PDB file of C-alpha atoms and ligand atoms in Angstrom:
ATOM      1  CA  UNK A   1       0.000   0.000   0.000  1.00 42.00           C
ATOM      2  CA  UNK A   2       1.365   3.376  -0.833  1.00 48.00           C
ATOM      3  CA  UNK A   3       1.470   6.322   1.527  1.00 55.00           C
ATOM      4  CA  UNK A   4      -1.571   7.769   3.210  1.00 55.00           C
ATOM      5  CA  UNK A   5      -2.727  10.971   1.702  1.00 56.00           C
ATOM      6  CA  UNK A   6      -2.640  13.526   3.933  1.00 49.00           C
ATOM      7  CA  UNK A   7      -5.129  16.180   1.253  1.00 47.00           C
ATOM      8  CA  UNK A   8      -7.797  14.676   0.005  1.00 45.00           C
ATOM      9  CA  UNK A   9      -9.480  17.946  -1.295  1.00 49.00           C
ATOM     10  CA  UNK A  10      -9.958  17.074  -4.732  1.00 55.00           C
ATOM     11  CA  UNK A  11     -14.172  16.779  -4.501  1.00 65.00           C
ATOM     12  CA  UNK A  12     -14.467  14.426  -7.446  1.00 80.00           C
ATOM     13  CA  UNK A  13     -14.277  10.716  -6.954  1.00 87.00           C
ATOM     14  CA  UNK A  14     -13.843   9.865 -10.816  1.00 85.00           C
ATOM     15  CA  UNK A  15     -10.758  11.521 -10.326  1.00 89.00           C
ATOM     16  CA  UNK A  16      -9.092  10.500  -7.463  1.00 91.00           C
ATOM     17  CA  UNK A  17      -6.991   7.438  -9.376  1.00 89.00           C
ATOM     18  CA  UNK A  18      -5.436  10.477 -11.331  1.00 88.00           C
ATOM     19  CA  UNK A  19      -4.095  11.730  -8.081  1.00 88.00           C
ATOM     20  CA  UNK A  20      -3.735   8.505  -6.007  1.00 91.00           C
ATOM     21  CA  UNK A  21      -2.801   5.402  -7.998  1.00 92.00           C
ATOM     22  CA  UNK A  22      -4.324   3.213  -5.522  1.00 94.00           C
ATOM     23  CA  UNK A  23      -7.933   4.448  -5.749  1.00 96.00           C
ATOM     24  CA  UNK A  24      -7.817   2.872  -9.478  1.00 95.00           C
ATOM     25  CA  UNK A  25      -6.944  -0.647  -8.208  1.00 96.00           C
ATOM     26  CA  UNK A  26      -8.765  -3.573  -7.760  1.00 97.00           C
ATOM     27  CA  UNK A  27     -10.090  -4.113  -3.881  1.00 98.00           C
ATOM     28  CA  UNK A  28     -11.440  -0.518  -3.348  1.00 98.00           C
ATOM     29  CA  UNK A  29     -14.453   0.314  -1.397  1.00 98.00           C
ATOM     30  CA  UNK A  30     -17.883   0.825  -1.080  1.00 98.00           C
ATOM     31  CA  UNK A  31     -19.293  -2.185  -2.923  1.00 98.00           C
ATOM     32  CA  UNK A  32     -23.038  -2.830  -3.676  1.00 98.00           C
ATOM     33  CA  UNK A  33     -23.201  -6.497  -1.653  1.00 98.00           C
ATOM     34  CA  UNK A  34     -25.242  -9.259  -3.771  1.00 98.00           C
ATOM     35  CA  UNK A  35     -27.098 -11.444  -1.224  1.00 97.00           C
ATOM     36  CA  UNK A  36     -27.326 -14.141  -3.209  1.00 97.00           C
ATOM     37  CA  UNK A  37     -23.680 -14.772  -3.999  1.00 97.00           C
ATOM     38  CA  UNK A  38     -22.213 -14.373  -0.819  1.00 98.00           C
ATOM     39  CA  UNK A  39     -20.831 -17.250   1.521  1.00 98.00           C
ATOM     40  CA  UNK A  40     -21.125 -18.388   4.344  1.00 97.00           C
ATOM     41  CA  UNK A  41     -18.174 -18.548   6.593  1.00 95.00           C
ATOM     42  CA  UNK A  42     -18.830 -20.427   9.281  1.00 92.00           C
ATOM     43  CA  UNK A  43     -15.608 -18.997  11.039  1.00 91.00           C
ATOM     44  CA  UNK A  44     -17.372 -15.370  11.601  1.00 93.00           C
ATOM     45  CA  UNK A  45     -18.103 -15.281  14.841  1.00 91.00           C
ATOM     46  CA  UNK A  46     -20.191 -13.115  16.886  1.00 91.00           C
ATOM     47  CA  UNK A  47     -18.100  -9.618  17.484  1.00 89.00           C
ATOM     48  CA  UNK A  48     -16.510  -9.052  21.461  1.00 89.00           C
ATOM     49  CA  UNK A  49     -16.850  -5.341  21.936  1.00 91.00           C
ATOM     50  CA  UNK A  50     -14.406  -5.164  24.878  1.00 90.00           C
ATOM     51  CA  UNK A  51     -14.850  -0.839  26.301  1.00 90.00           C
ATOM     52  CA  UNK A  52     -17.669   0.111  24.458  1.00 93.00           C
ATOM     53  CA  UNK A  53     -19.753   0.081  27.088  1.00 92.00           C
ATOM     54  CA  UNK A  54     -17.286   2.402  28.892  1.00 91.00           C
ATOM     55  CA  UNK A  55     -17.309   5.707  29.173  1.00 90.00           C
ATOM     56  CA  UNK A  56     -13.926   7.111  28.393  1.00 88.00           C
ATOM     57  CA  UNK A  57     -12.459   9.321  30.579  1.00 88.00           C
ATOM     58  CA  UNK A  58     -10.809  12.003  27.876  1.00 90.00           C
ATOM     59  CA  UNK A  59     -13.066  14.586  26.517  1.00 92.00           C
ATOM     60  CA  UNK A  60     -14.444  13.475  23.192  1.00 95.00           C
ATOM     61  CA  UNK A  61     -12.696  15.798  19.969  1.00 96.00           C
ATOM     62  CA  UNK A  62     -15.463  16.565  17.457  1.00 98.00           C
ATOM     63  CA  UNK A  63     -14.417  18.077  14.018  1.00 98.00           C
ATOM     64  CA  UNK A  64     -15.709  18.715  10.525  1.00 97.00           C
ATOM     65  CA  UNK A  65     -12.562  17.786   8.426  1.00 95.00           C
ATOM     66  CA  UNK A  66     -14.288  19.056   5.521  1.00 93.00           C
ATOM     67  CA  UNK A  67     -15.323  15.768   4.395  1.00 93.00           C
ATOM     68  CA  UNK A  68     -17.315  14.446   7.105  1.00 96.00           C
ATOM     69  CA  UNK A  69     -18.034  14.825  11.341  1.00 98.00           C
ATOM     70  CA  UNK A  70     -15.450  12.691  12.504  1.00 98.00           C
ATOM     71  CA  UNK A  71     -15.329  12.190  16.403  1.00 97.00           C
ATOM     72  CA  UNK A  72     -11.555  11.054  17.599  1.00 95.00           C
ATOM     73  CA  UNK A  73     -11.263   8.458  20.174  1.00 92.00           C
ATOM     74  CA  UNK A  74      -8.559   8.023  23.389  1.00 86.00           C
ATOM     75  CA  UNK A  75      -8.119   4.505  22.424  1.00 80.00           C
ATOM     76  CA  UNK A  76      -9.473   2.023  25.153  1.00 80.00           C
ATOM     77  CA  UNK A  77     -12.234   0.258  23.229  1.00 78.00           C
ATOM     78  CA  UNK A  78     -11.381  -2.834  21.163  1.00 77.00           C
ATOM     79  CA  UNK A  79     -13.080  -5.343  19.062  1.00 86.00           C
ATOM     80  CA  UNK A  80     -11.935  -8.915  18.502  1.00 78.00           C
ATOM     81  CA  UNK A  81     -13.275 -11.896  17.199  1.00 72.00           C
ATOM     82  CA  UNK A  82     -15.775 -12.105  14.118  1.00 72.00           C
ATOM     83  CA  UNK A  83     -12.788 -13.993  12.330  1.00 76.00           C
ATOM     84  CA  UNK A  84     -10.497 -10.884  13.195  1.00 84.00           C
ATOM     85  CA  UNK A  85      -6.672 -12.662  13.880  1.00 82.00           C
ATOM     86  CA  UNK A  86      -5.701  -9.624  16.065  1.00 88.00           C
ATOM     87  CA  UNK A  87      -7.342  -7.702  18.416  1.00 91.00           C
ATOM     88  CA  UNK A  88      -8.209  -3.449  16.821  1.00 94.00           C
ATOM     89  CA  UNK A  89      -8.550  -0.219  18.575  1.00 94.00           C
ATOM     90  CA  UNK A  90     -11.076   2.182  17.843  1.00 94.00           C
ATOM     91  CA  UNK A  91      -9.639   5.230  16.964  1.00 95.00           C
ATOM     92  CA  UNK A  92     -12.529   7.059  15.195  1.00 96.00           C
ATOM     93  CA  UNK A  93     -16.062   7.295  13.908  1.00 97.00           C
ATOM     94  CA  UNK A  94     -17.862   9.112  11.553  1.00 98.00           C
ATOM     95  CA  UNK A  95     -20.723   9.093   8.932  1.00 98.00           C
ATOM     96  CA  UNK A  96     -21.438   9.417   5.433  1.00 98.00           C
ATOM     97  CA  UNK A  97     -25.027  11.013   4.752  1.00 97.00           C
ATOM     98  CA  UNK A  98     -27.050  12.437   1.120  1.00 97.00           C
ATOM     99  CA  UNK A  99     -29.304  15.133   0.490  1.00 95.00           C
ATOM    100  CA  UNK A 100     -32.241  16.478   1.240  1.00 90.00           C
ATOM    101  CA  UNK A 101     -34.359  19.355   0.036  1.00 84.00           C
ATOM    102  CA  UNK A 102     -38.015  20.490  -1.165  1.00 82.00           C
ATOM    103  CA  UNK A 103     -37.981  17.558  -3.928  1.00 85.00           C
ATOM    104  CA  UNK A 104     -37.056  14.982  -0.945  1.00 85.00           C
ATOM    105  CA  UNK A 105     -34.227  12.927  -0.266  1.00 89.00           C
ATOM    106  CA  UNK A 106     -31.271  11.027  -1.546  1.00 95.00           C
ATOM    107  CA  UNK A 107     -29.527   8.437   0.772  1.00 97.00           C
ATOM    108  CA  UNK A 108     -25.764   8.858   1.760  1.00 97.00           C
ATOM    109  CA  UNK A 109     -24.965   5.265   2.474  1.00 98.00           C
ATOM    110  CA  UNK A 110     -21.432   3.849   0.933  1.00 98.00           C
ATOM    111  CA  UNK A 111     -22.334   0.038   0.521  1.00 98.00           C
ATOM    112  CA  UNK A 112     -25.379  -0.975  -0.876  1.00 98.00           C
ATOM    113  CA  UNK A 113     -27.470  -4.122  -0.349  1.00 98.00           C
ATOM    114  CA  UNK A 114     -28.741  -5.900  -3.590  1.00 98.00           C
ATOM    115  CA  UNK A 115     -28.505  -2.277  -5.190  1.00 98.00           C
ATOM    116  CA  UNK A 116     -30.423  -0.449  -2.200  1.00 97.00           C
ATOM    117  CA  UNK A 117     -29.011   2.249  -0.468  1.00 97.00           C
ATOM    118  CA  UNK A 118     -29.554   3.915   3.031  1.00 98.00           C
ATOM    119  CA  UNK A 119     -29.833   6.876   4.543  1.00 98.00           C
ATOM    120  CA  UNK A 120     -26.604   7.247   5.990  1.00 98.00           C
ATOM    121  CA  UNK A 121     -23.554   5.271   7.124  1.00 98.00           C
ATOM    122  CA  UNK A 122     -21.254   5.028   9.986  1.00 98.00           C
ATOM    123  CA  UNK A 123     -17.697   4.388   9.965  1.00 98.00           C
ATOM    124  CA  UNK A 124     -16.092   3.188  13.062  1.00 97.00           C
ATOM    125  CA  UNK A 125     -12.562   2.982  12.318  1.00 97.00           C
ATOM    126  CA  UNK A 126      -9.920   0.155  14.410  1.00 96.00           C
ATOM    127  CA  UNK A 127      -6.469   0.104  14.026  1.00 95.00           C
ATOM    128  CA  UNK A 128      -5.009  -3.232  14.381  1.00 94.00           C
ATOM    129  CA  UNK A 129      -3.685  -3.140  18.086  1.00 93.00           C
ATOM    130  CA  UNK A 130       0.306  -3.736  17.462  1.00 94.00           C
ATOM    131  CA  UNK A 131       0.335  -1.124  14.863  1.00 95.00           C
ATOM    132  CA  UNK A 132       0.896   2.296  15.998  1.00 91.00           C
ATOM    133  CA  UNK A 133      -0.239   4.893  13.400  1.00 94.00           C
ATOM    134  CA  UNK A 134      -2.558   5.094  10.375  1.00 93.00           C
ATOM    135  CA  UNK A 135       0.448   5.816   8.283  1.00 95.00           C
ATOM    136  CA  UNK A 136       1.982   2.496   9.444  1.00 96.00           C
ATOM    137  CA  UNK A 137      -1.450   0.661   9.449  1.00 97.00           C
ATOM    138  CA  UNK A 138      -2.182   1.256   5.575  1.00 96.00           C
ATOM    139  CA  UNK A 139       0.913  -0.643   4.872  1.00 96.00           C
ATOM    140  CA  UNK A 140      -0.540  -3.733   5.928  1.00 96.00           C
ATOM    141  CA  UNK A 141      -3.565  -5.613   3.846  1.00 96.00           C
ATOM    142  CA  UNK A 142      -5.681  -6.000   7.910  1.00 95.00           C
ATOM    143  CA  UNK A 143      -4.217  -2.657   9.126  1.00 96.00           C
ATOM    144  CA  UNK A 144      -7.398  -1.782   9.743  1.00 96.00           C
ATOM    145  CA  UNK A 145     -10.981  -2.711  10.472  1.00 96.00           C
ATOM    146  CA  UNK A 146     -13.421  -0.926   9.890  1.00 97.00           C
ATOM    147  CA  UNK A 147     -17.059  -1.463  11.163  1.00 97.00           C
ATOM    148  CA  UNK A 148     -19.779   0.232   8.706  1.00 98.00           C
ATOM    149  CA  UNK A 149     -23.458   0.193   9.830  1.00 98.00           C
ATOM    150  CA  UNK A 150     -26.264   1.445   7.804  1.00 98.00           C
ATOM    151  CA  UNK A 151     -28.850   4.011   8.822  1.00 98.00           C
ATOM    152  CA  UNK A 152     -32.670   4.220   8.365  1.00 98.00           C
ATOM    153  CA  UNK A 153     -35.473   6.780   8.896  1.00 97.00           C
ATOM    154  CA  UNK A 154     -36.948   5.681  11.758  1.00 97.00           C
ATOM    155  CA  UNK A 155     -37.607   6.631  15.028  1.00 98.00           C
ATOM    156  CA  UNK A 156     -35.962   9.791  17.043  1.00 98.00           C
ATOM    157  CA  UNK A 157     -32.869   8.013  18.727  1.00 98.00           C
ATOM    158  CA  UNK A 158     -31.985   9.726  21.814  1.00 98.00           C
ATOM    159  CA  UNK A 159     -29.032   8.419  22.008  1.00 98.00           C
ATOM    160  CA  UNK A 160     -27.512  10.461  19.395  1.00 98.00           C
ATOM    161  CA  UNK A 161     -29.326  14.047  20.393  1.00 98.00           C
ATOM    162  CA  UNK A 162     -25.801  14.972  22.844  1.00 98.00           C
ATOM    163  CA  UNK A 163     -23.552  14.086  19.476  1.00 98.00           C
ATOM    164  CA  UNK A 164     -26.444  15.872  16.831  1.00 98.00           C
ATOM    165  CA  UNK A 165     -26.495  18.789  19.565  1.00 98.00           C
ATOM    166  CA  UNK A 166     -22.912  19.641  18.576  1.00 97.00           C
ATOM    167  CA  UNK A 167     -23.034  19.882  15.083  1.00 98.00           C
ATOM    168  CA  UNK A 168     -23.953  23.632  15.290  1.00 97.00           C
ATOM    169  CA  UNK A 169     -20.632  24.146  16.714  1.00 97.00           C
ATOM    170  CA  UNK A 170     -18.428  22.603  13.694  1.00 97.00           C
ATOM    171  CA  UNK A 171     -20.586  23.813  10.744  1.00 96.00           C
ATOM    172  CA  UNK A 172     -17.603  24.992   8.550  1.00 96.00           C
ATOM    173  CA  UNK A 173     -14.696  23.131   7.984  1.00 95.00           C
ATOM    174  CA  UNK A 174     -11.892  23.126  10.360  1.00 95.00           C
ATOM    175  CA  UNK A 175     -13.667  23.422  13.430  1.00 97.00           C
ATOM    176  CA  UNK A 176     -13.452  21.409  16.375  1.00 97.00           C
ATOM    177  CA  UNK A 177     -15.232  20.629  19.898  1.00 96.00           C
ATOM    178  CA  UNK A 178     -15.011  18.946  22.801  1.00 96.00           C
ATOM    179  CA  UNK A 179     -17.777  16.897  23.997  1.00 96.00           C
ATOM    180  CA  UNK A 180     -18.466  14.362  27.079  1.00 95.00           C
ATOM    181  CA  UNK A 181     -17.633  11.056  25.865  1.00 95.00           C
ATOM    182  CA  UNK A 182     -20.690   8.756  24.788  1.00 96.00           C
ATOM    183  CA  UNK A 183     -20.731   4.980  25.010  1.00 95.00           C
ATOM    184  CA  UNK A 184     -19.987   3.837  21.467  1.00 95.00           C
ATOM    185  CA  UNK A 185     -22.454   0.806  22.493  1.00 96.00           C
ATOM    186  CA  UNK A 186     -25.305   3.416  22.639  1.00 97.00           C
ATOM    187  CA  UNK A 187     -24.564   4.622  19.187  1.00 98.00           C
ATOM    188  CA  UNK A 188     -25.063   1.580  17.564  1.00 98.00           C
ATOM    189  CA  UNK A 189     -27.700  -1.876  17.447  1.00 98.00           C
ATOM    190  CA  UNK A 190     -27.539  -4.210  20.339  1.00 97.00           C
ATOM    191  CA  UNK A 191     -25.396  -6.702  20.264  1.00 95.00           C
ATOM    192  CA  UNK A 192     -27.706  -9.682  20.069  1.00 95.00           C
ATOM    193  CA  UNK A 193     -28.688  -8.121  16.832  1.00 97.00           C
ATOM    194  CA  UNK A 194     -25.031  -7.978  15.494  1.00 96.00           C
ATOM    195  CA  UNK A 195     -24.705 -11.640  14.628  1.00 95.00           C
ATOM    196  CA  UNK A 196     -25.619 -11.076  10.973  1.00 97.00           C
ATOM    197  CA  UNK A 197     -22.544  -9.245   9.115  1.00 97.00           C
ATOM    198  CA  UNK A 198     -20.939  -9.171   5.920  1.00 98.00           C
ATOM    199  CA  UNK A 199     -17.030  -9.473   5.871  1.00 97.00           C
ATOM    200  CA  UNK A 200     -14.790  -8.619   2.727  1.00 98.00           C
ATOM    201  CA  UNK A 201     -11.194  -7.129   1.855  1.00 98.00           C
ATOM    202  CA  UNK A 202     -11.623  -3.342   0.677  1.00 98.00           C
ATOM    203  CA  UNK A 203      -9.874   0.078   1.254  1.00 98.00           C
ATOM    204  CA  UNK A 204     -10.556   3.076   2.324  1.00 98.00           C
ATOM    205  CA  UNK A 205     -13.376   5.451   0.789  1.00 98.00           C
ATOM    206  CA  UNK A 206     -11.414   8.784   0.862  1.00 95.00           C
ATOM    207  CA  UNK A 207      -8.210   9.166  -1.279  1.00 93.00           C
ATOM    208  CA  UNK A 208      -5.106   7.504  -0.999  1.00 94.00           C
ATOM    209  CA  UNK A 209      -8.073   4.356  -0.927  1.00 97.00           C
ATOM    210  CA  UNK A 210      -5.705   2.042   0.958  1.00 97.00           C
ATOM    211  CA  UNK A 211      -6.413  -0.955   0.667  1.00 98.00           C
ATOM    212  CA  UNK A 212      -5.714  -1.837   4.119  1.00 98.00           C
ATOM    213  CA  UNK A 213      -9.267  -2.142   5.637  1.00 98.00           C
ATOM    214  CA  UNK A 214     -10.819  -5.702   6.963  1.00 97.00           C
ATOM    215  CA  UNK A 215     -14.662  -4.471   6.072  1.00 98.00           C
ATOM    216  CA  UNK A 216     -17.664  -5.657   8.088  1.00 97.00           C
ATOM    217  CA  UNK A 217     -20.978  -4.207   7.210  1.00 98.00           C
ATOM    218  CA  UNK A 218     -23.950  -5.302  10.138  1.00 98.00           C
ATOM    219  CA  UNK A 219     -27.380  -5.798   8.745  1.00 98.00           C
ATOM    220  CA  UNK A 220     -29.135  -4.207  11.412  1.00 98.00           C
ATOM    221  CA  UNK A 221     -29.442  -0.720  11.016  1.00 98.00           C
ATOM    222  CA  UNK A 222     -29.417   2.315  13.321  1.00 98.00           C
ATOM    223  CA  UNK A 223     -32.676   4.155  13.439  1.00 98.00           C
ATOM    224  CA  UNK A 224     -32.480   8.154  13.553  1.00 98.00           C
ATOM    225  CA  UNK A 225     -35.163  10.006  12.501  1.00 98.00           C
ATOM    226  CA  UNK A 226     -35.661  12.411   9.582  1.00 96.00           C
ATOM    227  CA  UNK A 227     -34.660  15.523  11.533  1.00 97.00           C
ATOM    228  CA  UNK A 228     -31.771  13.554  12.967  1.00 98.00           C
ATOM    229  CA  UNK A 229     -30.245  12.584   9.338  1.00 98.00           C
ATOM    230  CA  UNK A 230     -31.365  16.089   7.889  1.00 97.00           C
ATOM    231  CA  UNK A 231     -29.327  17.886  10.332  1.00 97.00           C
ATOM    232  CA  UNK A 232     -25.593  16.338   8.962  1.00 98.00           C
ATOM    233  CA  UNK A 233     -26.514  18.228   5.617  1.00 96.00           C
ATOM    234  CA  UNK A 234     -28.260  20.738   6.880  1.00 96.00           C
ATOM    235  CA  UNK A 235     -26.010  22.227   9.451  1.00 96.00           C
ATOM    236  CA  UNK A 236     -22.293  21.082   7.958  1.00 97.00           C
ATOM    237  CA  UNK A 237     -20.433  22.663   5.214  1.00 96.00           C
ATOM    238  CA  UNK A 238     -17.100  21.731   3.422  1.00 92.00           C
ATOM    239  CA  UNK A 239     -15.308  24.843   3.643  1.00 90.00           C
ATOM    240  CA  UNK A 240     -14.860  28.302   5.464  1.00 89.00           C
ATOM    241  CA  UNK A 241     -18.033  29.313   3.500  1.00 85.00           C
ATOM    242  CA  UNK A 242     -21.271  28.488   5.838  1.00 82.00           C
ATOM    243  CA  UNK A 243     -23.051  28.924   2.246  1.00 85.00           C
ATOM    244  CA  UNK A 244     -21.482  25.552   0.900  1.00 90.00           C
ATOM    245  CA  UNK A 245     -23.103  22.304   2.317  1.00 93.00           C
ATOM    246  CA  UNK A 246     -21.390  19.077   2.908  1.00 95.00           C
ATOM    247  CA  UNK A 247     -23.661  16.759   1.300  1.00 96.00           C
ATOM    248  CA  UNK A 248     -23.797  13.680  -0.724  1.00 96.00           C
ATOM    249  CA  UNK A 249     -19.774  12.809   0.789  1.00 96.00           C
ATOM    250  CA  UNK A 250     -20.281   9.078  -0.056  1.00 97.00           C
ATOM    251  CA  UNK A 251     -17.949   7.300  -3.003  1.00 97.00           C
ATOM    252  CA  UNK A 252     -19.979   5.769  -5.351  1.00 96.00           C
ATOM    253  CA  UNK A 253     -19.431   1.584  -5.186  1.00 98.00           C
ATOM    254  CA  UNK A 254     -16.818  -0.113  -7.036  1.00 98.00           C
ATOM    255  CA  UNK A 255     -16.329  -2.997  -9.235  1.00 98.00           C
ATOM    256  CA  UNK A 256     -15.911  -6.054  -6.570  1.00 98.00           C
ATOM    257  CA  UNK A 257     -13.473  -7.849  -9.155  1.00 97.00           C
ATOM    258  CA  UNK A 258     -12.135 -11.677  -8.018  1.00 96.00           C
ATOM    259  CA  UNK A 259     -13.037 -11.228  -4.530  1.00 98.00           C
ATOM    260  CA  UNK A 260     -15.435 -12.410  -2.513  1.00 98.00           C
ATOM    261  CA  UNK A 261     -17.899 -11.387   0.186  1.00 98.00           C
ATOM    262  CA  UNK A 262     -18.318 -13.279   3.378  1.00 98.00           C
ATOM    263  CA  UNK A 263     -21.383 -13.768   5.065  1.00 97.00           C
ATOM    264  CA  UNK A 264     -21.763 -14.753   8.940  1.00 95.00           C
ATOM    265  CA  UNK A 265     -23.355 -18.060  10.060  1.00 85.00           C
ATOM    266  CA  UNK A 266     -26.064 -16.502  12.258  1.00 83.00           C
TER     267      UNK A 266
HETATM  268  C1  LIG B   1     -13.369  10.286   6.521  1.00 81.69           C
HETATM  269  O1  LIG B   1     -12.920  11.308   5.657  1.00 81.69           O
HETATM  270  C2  LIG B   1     -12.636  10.366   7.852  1.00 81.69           C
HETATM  271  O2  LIG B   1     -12.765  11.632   8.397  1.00 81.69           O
HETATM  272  C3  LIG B   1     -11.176   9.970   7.672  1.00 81.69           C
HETATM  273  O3  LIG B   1     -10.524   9.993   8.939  1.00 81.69           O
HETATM  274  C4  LIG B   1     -11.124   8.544   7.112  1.00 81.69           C
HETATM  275  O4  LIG B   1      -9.776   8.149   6.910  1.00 81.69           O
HETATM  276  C5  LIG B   1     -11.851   8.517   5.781  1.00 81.69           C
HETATM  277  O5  LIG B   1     -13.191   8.974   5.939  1.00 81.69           O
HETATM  278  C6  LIG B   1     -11.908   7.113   5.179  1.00 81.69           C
HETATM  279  O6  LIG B   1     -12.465   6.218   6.095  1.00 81.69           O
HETATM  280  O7  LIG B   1     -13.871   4.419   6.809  1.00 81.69           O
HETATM  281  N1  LIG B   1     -14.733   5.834   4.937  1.00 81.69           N
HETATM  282  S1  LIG B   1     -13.471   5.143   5.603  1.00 81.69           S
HETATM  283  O8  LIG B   1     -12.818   4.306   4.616  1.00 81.69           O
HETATM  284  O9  LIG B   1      -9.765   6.673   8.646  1.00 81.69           O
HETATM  285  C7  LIG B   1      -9.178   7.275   7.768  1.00 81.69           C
HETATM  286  C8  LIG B   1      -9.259  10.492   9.025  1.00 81.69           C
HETATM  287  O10 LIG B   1      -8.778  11.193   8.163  1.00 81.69           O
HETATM  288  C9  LIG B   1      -7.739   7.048   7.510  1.00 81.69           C
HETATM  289  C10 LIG B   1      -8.526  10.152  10.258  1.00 81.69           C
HETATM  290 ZN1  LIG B   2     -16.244   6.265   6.068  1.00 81.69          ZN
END
């Protein structure tokens, strides 16, 4: 894997393999996920989420990086199992969303299931725990793990209004807040319905598109409701300009190639 790109400011995703060699290769990611030709793999185990239902005791760092709300983690809370050989560290989250507007909506989501698309996504990023930096994690095919859940109109979730209260604070890029730490289990289904997953070899979905990311996408979505997904485009921006709106700040899906997608056995 080549080095990770440190500006990823050029908006158009056609054009990132001009830029970044790697975004043109063969195991990028999102991919659209065809039930029907998945397999099994009876070796994908139910997840352990060991500290996510602990509160952490460092101040969480909120930030619009232009491309996304991306909360930064003090890293305590680890996944293993689920087929994983090495334990990961979370290290961040953040989401992918669409559009919305007097015409209606557009979902945001990254992968897609048999061709449908969700509201939004969210991205909790692990680094793999012997590996001390991103920079030294993309080098390595599992560097990384990354847990993607989907996210449907639904019901309010009130477990998200401290994070969605915040957004106000970061609408143009380049600004940060601090925030009291949340526990990353009340962000996301319960666990019992976290058996059913989908595992396959990708990269990442912003340029240099590493590919250095062990993918797992849940079935079970989140529920927010429609003011809850409306507010990511309609309170966060992608530059200084508070006229500009981050919207839409999903990659399109790419060709899966020779590889295959793993299915748990639940
Ligand atoms: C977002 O732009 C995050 O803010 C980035 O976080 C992240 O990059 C990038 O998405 C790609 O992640 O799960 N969608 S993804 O493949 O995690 C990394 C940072 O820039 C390296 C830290
Ligand atoms: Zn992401």
């Amino acid at each position: 894997a080549s080095q990770l790109a440190t500006d990823s400011s050029c908006s158009e995703p056609r054009q990132w393999k001009e830029l970044f060699d790697e975004c043109g290769k063969g195991s990028q990611s999102p991919i659209n996920i065809v039930t029907r030709k998945v397999m099994t793999d009876w070796n994908l185990q139910p997840f352990t989420f060991e500290g996510y239902d602990t509160k952490q005791s460092a101040k969480w760092v909120i930030e619009n990086d232009g491309h996304s709300v991306k909360v930064t983690l003090e890293e305590s809370a680890k996944i293993g199992a689920g087929s994983l050989t090495m334990k990961y560290k979370a290290t961040q989250f953040h989401f992918h969303w669409g559009s919305h507007g007097n015409w209606g909506s557009s979902p945001g989501s990254e992968h897609s299931i048999d061709g449908e698309r969700y509201a939004m996504e969210l991205h909790i990023v692990h680094r793999r725990e012997d590996v001390s930096s991103d920079a030294e994690a993309v080098k390595h095919e599992d560097g990384l793990a990354v847990l993607g859940f989907f996210i449907k109109v639904g019901r309010e979730n009130t477990n998200y209004k401290p994070l969605i209260d915040q957004l106000h604070k970061i609408d143009v890029k380049g600004k940060k807040g601090e925030m009291e730490p949340l526990l990353l289990k009340s962000l996301i289904p319960h666990e019992k319905n976290l058996t059913r997953y989908y595992r396959y070899a990708g990269s990442l979905t912003t340029p240099g598109c590493n590919e250095a990311v062990v993918w797992t996408v849940f079935e079970e979505p989140i529920e927010l409701s429609q003011e809850q997904v409306e507010a990511f485009p309609n309170t966060i921006h992608f530059s200084a300009n508070p006229l500009l709106r981050l919207t839409d700040n999903f990659r399109p899906v790419q060709p899966l190639g020779n590889r295959t997608v793993y299915k748990s056995n639940a």
